[in-house]
Tab-separated table of C-alpha atoms in Angstrom:
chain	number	residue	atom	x	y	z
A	1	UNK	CA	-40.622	-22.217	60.274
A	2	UNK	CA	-41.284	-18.383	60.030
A	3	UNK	CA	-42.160	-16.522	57.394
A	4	UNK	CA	-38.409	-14.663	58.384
A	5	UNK	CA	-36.329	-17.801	58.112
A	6	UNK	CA	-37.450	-19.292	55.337
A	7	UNK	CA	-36.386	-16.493	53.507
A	8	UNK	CA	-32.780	-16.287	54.823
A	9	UNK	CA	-32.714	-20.157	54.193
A	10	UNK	CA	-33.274	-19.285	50.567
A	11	UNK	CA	-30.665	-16.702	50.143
A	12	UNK	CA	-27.330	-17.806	48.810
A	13	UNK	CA	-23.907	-15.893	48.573
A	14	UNK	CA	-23.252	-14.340	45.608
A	15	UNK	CA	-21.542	-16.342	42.673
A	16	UNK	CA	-17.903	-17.046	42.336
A	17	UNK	CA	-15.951	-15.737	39.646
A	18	UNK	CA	-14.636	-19.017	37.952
A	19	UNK	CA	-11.248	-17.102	36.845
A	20	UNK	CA	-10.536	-20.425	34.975
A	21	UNK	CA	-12.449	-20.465	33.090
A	22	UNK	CA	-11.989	-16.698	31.694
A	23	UNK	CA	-8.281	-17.215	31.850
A	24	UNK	CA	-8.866	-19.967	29.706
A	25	UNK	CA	-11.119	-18.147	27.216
A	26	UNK	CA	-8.777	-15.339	26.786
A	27	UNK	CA	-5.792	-17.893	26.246
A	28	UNK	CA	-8.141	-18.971	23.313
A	29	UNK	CA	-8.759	-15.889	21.752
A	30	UNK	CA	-5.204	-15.393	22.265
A	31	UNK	CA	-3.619	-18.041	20.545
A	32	UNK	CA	-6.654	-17.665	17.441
A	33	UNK	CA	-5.624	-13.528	16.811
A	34	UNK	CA	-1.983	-15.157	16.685
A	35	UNK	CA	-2.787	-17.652	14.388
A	36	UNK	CA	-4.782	-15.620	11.941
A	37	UNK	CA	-1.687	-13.076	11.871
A	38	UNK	CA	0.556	-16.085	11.045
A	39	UNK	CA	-1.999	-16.919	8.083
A	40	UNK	CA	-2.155	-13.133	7.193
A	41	UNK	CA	1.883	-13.093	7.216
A	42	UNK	CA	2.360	-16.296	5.118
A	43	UNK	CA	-0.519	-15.009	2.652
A	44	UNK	CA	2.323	-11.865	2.257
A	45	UNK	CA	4.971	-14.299	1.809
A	46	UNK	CA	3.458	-16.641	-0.616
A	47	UNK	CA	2.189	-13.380	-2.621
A	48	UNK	CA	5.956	-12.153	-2.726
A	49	UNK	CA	6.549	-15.492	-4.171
A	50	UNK	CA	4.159	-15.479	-6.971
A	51	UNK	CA	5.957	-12.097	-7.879
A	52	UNK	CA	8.914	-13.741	-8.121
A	53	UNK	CA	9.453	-13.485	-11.590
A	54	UNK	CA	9.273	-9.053	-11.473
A	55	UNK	CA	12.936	-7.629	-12.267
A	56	UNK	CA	15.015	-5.634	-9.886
A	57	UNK	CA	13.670	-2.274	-9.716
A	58	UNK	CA	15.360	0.538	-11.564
A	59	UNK	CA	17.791	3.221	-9.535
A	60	UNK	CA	18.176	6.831	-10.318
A	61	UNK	CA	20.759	7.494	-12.653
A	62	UNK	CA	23.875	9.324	-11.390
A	63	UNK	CA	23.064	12.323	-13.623
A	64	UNK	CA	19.210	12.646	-13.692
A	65	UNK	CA	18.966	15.934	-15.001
A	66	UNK	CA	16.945	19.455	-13.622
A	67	UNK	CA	14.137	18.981	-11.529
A	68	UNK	CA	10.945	19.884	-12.771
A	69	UNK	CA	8.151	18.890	-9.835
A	70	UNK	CA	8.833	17.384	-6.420
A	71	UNK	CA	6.385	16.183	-4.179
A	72	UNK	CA	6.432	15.092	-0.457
A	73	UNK	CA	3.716	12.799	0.741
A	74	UNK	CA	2.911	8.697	0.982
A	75	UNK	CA	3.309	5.727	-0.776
A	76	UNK	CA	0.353	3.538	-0.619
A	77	UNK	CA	1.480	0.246	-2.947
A	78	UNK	CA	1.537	-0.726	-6.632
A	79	UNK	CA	-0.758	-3.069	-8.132
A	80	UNK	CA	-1.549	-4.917	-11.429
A	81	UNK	CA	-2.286	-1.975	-13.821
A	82	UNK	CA	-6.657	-1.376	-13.654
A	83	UNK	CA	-6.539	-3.977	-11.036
A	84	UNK	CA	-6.644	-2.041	-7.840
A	85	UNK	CA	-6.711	-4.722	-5.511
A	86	UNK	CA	-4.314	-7.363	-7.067
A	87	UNK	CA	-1.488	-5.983	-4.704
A	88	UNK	CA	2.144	-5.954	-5.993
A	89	UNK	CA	4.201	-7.059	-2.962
A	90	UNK	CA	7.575	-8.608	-4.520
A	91	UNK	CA	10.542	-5.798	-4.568
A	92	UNK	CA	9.165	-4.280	-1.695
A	93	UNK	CA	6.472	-2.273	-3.432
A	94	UNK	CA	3.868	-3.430	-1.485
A	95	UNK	CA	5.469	-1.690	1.511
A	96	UNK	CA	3.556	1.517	2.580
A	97	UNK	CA	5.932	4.564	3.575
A	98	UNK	CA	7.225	8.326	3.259
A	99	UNK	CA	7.946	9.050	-0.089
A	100	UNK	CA	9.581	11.852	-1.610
A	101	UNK	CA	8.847	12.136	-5.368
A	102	UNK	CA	10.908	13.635	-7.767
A	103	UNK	CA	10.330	14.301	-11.629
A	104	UNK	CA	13.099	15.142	-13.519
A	105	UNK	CA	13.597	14.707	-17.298
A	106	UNK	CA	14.840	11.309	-17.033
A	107	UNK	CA	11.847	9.933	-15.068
A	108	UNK	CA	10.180	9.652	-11.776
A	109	UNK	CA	12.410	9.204	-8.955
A	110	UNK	CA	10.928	7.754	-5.821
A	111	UNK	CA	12.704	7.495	-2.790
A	112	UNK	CA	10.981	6.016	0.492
A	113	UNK	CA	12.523	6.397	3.947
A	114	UNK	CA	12.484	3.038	5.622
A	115	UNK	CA	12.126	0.408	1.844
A	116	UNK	CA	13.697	0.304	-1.097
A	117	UNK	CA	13.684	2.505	-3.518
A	118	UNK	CA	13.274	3.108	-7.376
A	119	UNK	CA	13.124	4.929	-10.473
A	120	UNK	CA	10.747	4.884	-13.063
A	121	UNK	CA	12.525	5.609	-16.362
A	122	UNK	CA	10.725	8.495	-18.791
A	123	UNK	CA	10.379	5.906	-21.217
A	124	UNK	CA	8.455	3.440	-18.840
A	125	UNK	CA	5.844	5.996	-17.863
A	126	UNK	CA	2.533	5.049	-19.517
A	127	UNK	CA	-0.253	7.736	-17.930
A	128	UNK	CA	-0.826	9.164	-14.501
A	129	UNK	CA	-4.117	10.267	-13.376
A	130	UNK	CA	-6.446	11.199	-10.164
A	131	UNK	CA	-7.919	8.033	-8.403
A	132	UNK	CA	-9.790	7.368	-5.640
A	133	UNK	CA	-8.107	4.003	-4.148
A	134	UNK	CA	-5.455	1.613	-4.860
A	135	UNK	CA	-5.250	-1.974	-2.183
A	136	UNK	CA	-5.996	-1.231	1.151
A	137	UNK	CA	-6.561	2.593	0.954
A	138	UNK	CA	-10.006	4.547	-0.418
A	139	UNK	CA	-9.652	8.039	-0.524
A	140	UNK	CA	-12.572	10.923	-1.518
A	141	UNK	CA	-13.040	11.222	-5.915
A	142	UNK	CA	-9.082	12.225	-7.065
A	143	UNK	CA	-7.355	11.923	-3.838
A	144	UNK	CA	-4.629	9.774	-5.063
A	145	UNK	CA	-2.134	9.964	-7.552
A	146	UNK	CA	-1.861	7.374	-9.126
A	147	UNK	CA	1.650	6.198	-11.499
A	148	UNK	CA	0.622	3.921	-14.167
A	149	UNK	CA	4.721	2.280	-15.908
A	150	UNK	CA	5.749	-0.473	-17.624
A	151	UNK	CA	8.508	-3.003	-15.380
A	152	UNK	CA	9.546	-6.005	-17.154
A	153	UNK	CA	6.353	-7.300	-18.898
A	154	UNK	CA	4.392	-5.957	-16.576
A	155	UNK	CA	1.690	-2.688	-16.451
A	156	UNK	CA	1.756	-1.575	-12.745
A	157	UNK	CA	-0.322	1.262	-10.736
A	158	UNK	CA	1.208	2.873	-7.872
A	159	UNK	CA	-0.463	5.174	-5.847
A	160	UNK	CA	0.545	8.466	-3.942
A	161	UNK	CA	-0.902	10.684	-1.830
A	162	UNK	CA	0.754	14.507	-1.657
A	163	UNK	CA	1.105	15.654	1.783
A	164	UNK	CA	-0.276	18.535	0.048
A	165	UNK	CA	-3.521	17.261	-2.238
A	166	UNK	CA	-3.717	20.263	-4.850
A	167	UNK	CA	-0.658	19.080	-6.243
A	168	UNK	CA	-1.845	16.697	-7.881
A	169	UNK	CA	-3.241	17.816	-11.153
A	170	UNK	CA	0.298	19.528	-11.824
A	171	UNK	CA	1.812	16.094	-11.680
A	172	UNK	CA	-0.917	14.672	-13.673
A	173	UNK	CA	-0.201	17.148	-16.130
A	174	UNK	CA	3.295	17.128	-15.903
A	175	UNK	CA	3.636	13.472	-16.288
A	176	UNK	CA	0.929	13.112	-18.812
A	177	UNK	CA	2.769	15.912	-21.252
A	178	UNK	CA	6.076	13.732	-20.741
A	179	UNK	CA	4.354	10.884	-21.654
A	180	UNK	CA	3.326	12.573	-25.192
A	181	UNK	CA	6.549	14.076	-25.586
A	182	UNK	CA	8.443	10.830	-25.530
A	183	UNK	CA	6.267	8.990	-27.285
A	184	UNK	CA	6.158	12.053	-30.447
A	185	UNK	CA	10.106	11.523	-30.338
A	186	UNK	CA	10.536	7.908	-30.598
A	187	UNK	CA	8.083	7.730	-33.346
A	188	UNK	CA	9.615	10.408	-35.393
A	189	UNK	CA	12.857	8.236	-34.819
């Protein structure tokens, strides 16, 4: 044979995509991103059930008194008090949303668009300061605000974020000198 047709013996078509066996590789990863949302999901649940034993949160009273700050921003979750990732998911306060914050002389009114929401009683309120994260969200040095109250027997952090950051060392402040305030009273009581 020539030179010539040995080489166009040689050549072959090229290959075949084998679209079962893709099809059948992205079935796989398919069904494994479904089941590691399940797992995710029932992780949430069982969480929620741990919690169990938290109270019913605290509404606004009907009379809560004058406003003194109000603040419009997000609510990024409560956690364990100086554990910021042991996430606090029973209640619905592990559900990120709007918030619109209210401090009044009576307490800290939170009310979220979309989950349930609560009051934090002046007498609850235990210290607020500037933090950087709280579960699932890091922020730059002081970007969050962050709630620290008592609820049943428990200490718990929640953070905010202002829509409008500067705002947040007048609630600090605000919160802080309630804090003293209350505390001054009941022990002259």
């Amino acid at each position: 044979m020539t030179p010539v047709l040995l080489l166009a013996a040689e050549k072959e078509s090229a290959q075949v995509t084998d679209w079962a066996a893709r099809i059948g590789w992205v079935v796989g990863l398919a069904l494994f991103v479904a089941l590691v949302y399940w797992l995710m999901r029932e992780g949430w649940k069982w969480r929620g059930t741990l919690q169990g034993d938290l109270p019913e949160l605290p509404t606004a009273p009907e009379d809560p008194g004058p406003e003194k700050l109000s603040l419009s921003g997000r609510y990024h979750g409560s956690t364990t008090a100086g554990q910021w990732l042991d996430r606090i998911v029973a209640r619905g306060l592990g559900t990120r949303s709007r918030a619109e914050l209210t401090l009044t002389g009576a307490g800290l009114d939170v009310v979220r668009p979309g989950a349930s929401d609560f009051f934090v009683p002046v007498a609850q309120l235990r210290e607020a300061r500037l933090d950087k994260g709280i579960a699932g969200k890091v922020l730059t040095e002081g970007g969050l605000l962050v709630v620290t109250w008592e609820h049943g027997d428990r200490l718990i952090d929640s953070g905010f974020r202002s829509d409008h950051a500067a705002e947040h060392n007048e609630w600090v402040e605000a919160i802080n000198s309630m804090i003293e305030t209350n505390t001054r009273e009941g022990a002259e009581r």
